[in-house]
Amino acid sequence: MNVLFRFISFISIFIISYSFAKPLAGVKVVLIRPHQADSINIDGFKCYLSNIVISDSNKKKDLNPSNYHLLDFTSSDTATLYLSPFANANLLEFNLGLDSIINTSGALGGQLDPSNGMYWTWQSGYINFKIEGKSPHSPARNHEFQFHAGGYAYPYNSLHSINLELRPNKSFHLEIDLALFFKMISLRDLNHVMSPGPNSMKISKALASCFKLIEDEK
Amino acid sequence: MKSKTVLLFLLLLCIAFVSVEKNTFKYPKYFPKPVYQFENNQINDLKIELGRTLFYDPILSLDNTISCASCHNPYNAFAHVDHNLSHGINDKIGNRNAPVLFNLAWHKTFMWDGAINHLDVQALAPISHPDEMGESISNVLLKLNRNQIYKQLFYQAYGDSLINTERTLKSISQFLLSLISSNSKYDSMLLGKIQFNTQEQNGYRLFKLHCNSCHKEPLFSTFEFKNNGLTIDTSLNDYGRYRVSLMPNDSLKFKVPSLRNIEFSYPYMHDGRFKTLAQVMNHYNSIDLNNKKISTELKRNLNLSSNEKVDIIAFLRTLTDKKFLFDSKHTYPKNK
């Protein structure tokens, strides 16, 4: 009896470890801060990337196992995105933010735990990204700016799909260029966004165009 | 040896059946299918009990003074008797009347403006609101994790003592889902156990004629958002559903509340402006027909006589569910 039990547990551990054995490739994500001359100081930047799909020229797709990634650049300018390696990949697709299904599924855990501070409590829904900081360009109190973008419901859905082409078998990293973001958003006119709506859509569209795929130099 | 194994197997089977029987969500046959998806939070007595303990515990607030029950009293169908607006920490006053809590499995959204889209995340709103509990869920988790009683309650309910956001919120949902009101005189009448008296019967007839399109039987609400003609209170400037949808058409629309237990859940309306059902009846009987924003259901003169108004109120009293209001399973938990 005891031997049988040990045998079963050995087999199940073997099966479990085998199914998780597929290694994940870490993709570096680098935050590009505004230029010093722009006098924009970023105190915090966090964002959700979701539904990451890698495909090759034959349209063969690979949906990544954990599809919700909370990237936090509070203490470092780099983060790592763990993706499954995919031979001859030439397209990387993902969403900036979380879709309406996630937003209406109640209390979730892990990266989607509301205690991560990326959830609105007064109105259900995730904050897709947060950019906070200070700049003399902001006329708000203490020259602060605070961008909390989100919204999953029509007509203020601020989710953005991002497609980036890559050359097969080249190693790459992702850049999020906030210098470019602040070229599109004038802090004098817009410095606080805290709810879903037209402004949330505007800053989401701007940030979605700031993702770049950079080939690593060998 | 073999017979013992068979016996053990049968015993386990019995336990399995008993627990399934015990943990199903029960409601009357004439209720529609619940909206809440139970497969993601299966009803379990230990989780209900944990949720009940959390519901009555001020540990959820910043200074440990305000619990959910502070504004949701079981004897008033979990509304806040005599208070038009909800209360919070440091004697702060909120901006809305605390709604009744029962039959929540049938609600598509929560709050007067439907800002909350799922029962499981509802509790985050009062916990985080500066005029209510003024706390954060991460700090609530810290406090709960330091508390040996909760370590034990979570262990009993979930099989280990891990206390996280999902378990905490889903346990509160379990208690809220267990609050089912379906034992009123109206329910007995539907089941053919009793008959209404003449006045109640006439009130029921008038109700079906004038009220039932929004306060739809048997839950006594469609849970949709309607403008019922109340003028704006300029001290609150509450535009209701508009704040959530940002659609001009939704201005001054509020969620239609259920009328079950209405006799005990005064004051009425989103800002608690009416103290009596007679005042509510007078409001609907004197709707300003020039108001273009008012919901189509109300765009007609009711012309109710005072006797008719009294008859409707007599019918509304048949929606009182004393068994629900005084159910010992809903009150302050014994283990505290």
PDB file of N, CA, C and O in Angstrom, chain A residues 180-212:
ATOM      1  N   LEU A 180       8.932  60.140 -25.504  1.00  0.00           N
ATOM      2  CA  LEU A 180       7.996  60.290 -26.615  1.00  0.00           C
ATOM      3  C   LEU A 180       6.578  60.577 -26.095  1.00  0.00           C
ATOM      4  O   LEU A 180       5.860  61.422 -26.637  1.00  0.00           O
ATOM      5  N   PHE A 181       6.193  59.874 -25.017  1.00  0.00           N
ATOM      6  CA  PHE A 181       4.859  60.078 -24.416  1.00  0.00           C
ATOM      7  C   PHE A 181       4.643  61.544 -24.059  1.00  0.00           C
ATOM      8  O   PHE A 181       3.612  62.135 -24.378  1.00  0.00           O
ATOM      9  N   PHE A 182       5.655  62.154 -23.423  1.00  0.00           N
ATOM     10  CA  PHE A 182       5.481  63.538 -22.988  1.00  0.00           C
ATOM     11  C   PHE A 182       5.649  64.543 -24.127  1.00  0.00           C
ATOM     12  O   PHE A 182       5.432  65.727 -23.937  1.00  0.00           O
ATOM     13  N   LYS A 183       6.048  64.070 -25.313  1.00  0.00           N
ATOM     14  CA  LYS A 183       5.999  64.945 -26.492  1.00  0.00           C
ATOM     15  C   LYS A 183       4.559  65.035 -26.994  1.00  0.00           C
ATOM     16  O   LYS A 183       4.160  66.007 -27.613  1.00  0.00           O
ATOM     17  N   MET A 184       3.760  63.963 -26.717  1.00  0.00           N
ATOM     18  CA  MET A 184       2.365  63.929 -27.189  1.00  0.00           C
ATOM     19  C   MET A 184       1.393  64.534 -26.182  1.00  0.00           C
ATOM     20  O   MET A 184       0.305  64.973 -26.538  1.00  0.00           O
ATOM     21  N   ILE A 185       1.760  64.486 -24.899  1.00  0.00           N
ATOM     22  CA  ILE A 185       0.862  64.982 -23.848  1.00  0.00           C
ATOM     23  C   ILE A 185       1.444  66.262 -23.262  1.00  0.00           C
ATOM     24  O   ILE A 185       2.569  66.260 -22.757  1.00  0.00           O
ATOM     25  N   SER A 186       0.669  67.329 -23.305  1.00  0.00           N
ATOM     26  CA  SER A 186       1.119  68.583 -22.725  1.00  0.00           C
ATOM     27  C   SER A 186       0.690  68.652 -21.265  1.00  0.00           C
ATOM     28  O   SER A 186      -0.505  68.667 -20.968  1.00  0.00           O
ATOM     29  N   LEU A 187       1.664  68.695 -20.363  1.00  0.00           N
ATOM     30  CA  LEU A 187       1.340  68.708 -18.925  1.00  0.00           C
ATOM     31  C   LEU A 187       0.615  69.983 -18.507  1.00  0.00           C
ATOM     32  O   LEU A 187      -0.083  70.001 -17.505  1.00  0.00           O
ATOM     33  N   ARG A 188       0.790  71.030 -19.296  1.00  0.00           N
ATOM     34  CA  ARG A 188       0.088  72.265 -18.984  1.00  0.00           C
ATOM     35  C   ARG A 188      -1.436  72.068 -19.132  1.00  0.00           C
ATOM     36  O   ARG A 188      -2.223  72.549 -18.335  1.00  0.00           O
ATOM     37  N   ASP A 189      -1.830  71.284 -20.150  1.00  0.00           N
ATOM     38  CA  ASP A 189      -3.265  71.080 -20.400  1.00  0.00           C
ATOM     39  C   ASP A 189      -3.833  69.856 -19.686  1.00  0.00           C
ATOM     40  O   ASP A 189      -5.020  69.813 -19.366  1.00  0.00           O
ATOM     41  N   LEU A 190      -3.003  68.867 -19.499  1.00  0.00           N
ATOM     42  CA  LEU A 190      -3.497  67.611 -18.917  1.00  0.00           C
ATOM     43  C   LEU A 190      -2.457  67.096 -17.926  1.00  0.00           C
ATOM     44  O   LEU A 190      -1.336  66.768 -18.313  1.00  0.00           O
ATOM     45  N   ASN A 191      -2.819  67.095 -16.646  1.00  0.00           N
ATOM     46  CA  ASN A 191      -1.851  66.609 -15.656  1.00  0.00           C
ATOM     47  C   ASN A 191      -2.440  65.621 -14.659  1.00  0.00           C
ATOM     48  O   ASN A 191      -1.724  64.992 -13.908  1.00  0.00           O
ATOM     49  N   HIS A 192      -3.771  65.488 -14.658  1.00  0.00           N
ATOM     50  CA  HIS A 192      -4.395  64.504 -13.770  1.00  0.00           C
ATOM     51  C   HIS A 192      -5.486  63.731 -14.516  1.00  0.00           C
ATOM     52  O   HIS A 192      -6.450  64.326 -14.989  1.00  0.00           O
ATOM     53  N   VAL A 193      -5.299  62.432 -14.611  1.00  0.00           N
ATOM     54  CA  VAL A 193      -6.335  61.553 -15.153  1.00  0.00           C
ATOM     55  C   VAL A 193      -6.516  60.439 -14.128  1.00  0.00           C
ATOM     56  O   VAL A 193      -5.546  59.784 -13.753  1.00  0.00           O
ATOM     57  N   MET A 194      -7.754  60.313 -13.605  1.00  0.00           N
ATOM     58  CA  MET A 194      -7.976  59.371 -12.508  1.00  0.00           C
ATOM     59  C   MET A 194      -9.173  58.462 -12.743  1.00  0.00           C
ATOM     60  O   MET A 194      -9.607  57.775 -11.825  1.00  0.00           O
ATOM     61  N   SER A 195      -9.742  58.510 -13.933  1.00  0.00           N
ATOM     62  CA  SER A 195     -10.956  57.723 -14.164  1.00  0.00           C
ATOM     63  C   SER A 195     -11.094  57.394 -15.650  1.00  0.00           C
ATOM     64  O   SER A 195     -10.467  58.047 -16.485  1.00  0.00           O
ATOM     65  N   PRO A 196     -11.928  56.400 -15.978  1.00  0.00           N
ATOM     66  CA  PRO A 196     -12.166  56.100 -17.388  1.00  0.00           C
ATOM     67  C   PRO A 196     -12.861  57.285 -18.063  1.00  0.00           C
ATOM     68  O   PRO A 196     -13.561  58.032 -17.404  1.00  0.00           O
ATOM     69  N   GLY A 197     -12.646  57.439 -19.356  1.00  0.00           N
ATOM     70  CA  GLY A 197     -13.258  58.558 -20.069  1.00  0.00           C
ATOM     71  C   GLY A 197     -12.360  58.995 -21.219  1.00  0.00           C
ATOM     72  O   GLY A 197     -11.364  58.335 -21.507  1.00  0.00           O
ATOM     73  N   PRO A 198     -12.710  60.121 -21.878  1.00  0.00           N
ATOM     74  CA  PRO A 198     -11.949  60.571 -23.045  1.00  0.00           C
ATOM     75  C   PRO A 198     -10.454  60.788 -22.761  1.00  0.00           C
ATOM     76  O   PRO A 198      -9.613  60.428 -23.570  1.00  0.00           O
ATOM     77  N   ASN A 199     -10.117  61.361 -21.587  1.00  0.00           N
ATOM     78  CA  ASN A 199      -8.708  61.604 -21.276  1.00  0.00           C
ATOM     79  C   ASN A 199      -7.932  60.313 -21.071  1.00  0.00           C
ATOM     80  O   ASN A 199      -6.778  60.197 -21.460  1.00  0.00           O
ATOM     81  N   SER A 200      -8.584  59.353 -20.447  1.00  0.00           N
ATOM     82  CA  SER A 200      -7.958  58.048 -20.258  1.00  0.00           C
ATOM     83  C   SER A 200      -7.649  57.410 -21.615  1.00  0.00           C
ATOM     84  O   SER A 200      -6.590  56.812 -21.816  1.00  0.00           O
ATOM     85  N   MET A 201      -8.590  57.580 -22.546  1.00  0.00           N
ATOM     86  CA  MET A 201      -8.390  57.024 -23.895  1.00  0.00           C
ATOM     87  C   MET A 201      -7.234  57.732 -24.597  1.00  0.00           C
ATOM     88  O   MET A 201      -6.432  57.107 -25.275  1.00  0.00           O
ATOM     89  N   LYS A 202      -7.165  59.039 -24.407  1.00  0.00           N
ATOM     90  CA  LYS A 202      -6.133  59.832 -25.062  1.00  0.00           C
ATOM     91  C   LYS A 202      -4.729  59.417 -24.592  1.00  0.00           C
ATOM     92  O   LYS A 202      -3.840  59.169 -25.413  1.00  0.00           O
ATOM     93  N   ILE A 203      -4.543  59.306 -23.276  1.00  0.00           N
ATOM     94  CA  ILE A 203      -3.196  58.966 -22.785  1.00  0.00           C
ATOM     95  C   ILE A 203      -2.864  57.498 -23.064  1.00  0.00           C
ATOM     96  O   ILE A 203      -1.711  57.148 -23.248  1.00  0.00           O
ATOM     97  N   SER A 204      -3.897  56.645 -23.159  1.00  0.00           N
ATOM     98  CA  SER A 204      -3.647  55.232 -23.478  1.00  0.00           C
ATOM     99  C   SER A 204      -3.158  55.099 -24.909  1.00  0.00           C
ATOM    100  O   SER A 204      -2.241  54.330 -25.203  1.00  0.00           O
ATOM    101  N   LYS A 205      -3.790  55.851 -25.795  1.00  0.00           N
ATOM    102  CA  LYS A 205      -3.383  55.823 -27.195  1.00  0.00           C
ATOM    103  C   LYS A 205      -1.935  56.324 -27.329  1.00  0.00           C
ATOM    104  O   LYS A 205      -1.133  55.745 -28.060  1.00  0.00           O
ATOM    105  N   ALA A 206      -1.627  57.379 -26.577  1.00  0.00           N
ATOM    106  CA  ALA A 206      -0.271  57.931 -26.629  1.00  0.00           C
ATOM    107  C   ALA A 206       0.750  56.909 -26.134  1.00  0.00           C
ATOM    108  O   ALA A 206       1.753  56.639 -26.799  1.00  0.00           O
ATOM    109  N   LEU A 207       0.459  56.293 -24.975  1.00  0.00           N
ATOM    110  CA  LEU A 207       1.445  55.343 -24.428  1.00  0.00           C
ATOM    111  C   LEU A 207       1.596  54.115 -25.335  1.00  0.00           C
ATOM    112  O   LEU A 207       2.703  53.584 -25.481  1.00  0.00           O
ATOM    113  N   ALA A 208       0.499  53.690 -25.960  1.00  0.00           N
ATOM    114  CA  ALA A 208       0.565  52.506 -26.827  1.00  0.00           C
ATOM    115  C   ALA A 208       1.537  52.724 -27.989  1.00  0.00           C
ATOM    116  O   ALA A 208       2.121  51.763 -28.494  1.00  0.00           O
ATOM    117  N   SER A 209       1.734  53.991 -28.378  1.00  0.00           N
ATOM    118  CA  SER A 209       2.654  54.239 -29.491  1.00  0.00           C
ATOM    119  C   SER A 209       4.094  54.394 -29.013  1.00  0.00           C
ATOM    120  O   SER A 209       4.991  54.666 -29.802  1.00  0.00           O
ATOM    121  N   CYS A 210       4.329  54.211 -27.720  1.00  0.00           N
ATOM    122  CA  CYS A 210       5.672  54.383 -27.170  1.00  0.00           C
ATOM    123  C   CYS A 210       6.418  53.065 -26.970  1.00  0.00           C
ATOM    124  O   CYS A 210       7.501  53.039 -26.390  1.00  0.00           O
ATOM    125  N   PHE A 211       5.782  51.951 -27.397  1.00  0.00           N
ATOM    126  CA  PHE A 211       6.442  50.641 -27.256  1.00  0.00           C
ATOM    127  C   PHE A 211       7.270  50.370 -28.503  1.00  0.00           C
ATOM    128  O   PHE A 211       6.771  50.467 -29.623  1.00  0.00           O
ATOM    129  N   LYS A 212       8.545  50.041 -28.325  1.00  0.00           N
ATOM    130  CA  LYS A 212       9.429  49.779 -29.461  1.00  0.00           C
ATOM    131  C   LYS A 212      10.184  48.482 -29.223  1.00  0.00           C
ATOM    132  O   LYS A 212      10.544  48.162 -28.084  1.00  0.00           O
TER     133      LYS A 212
END
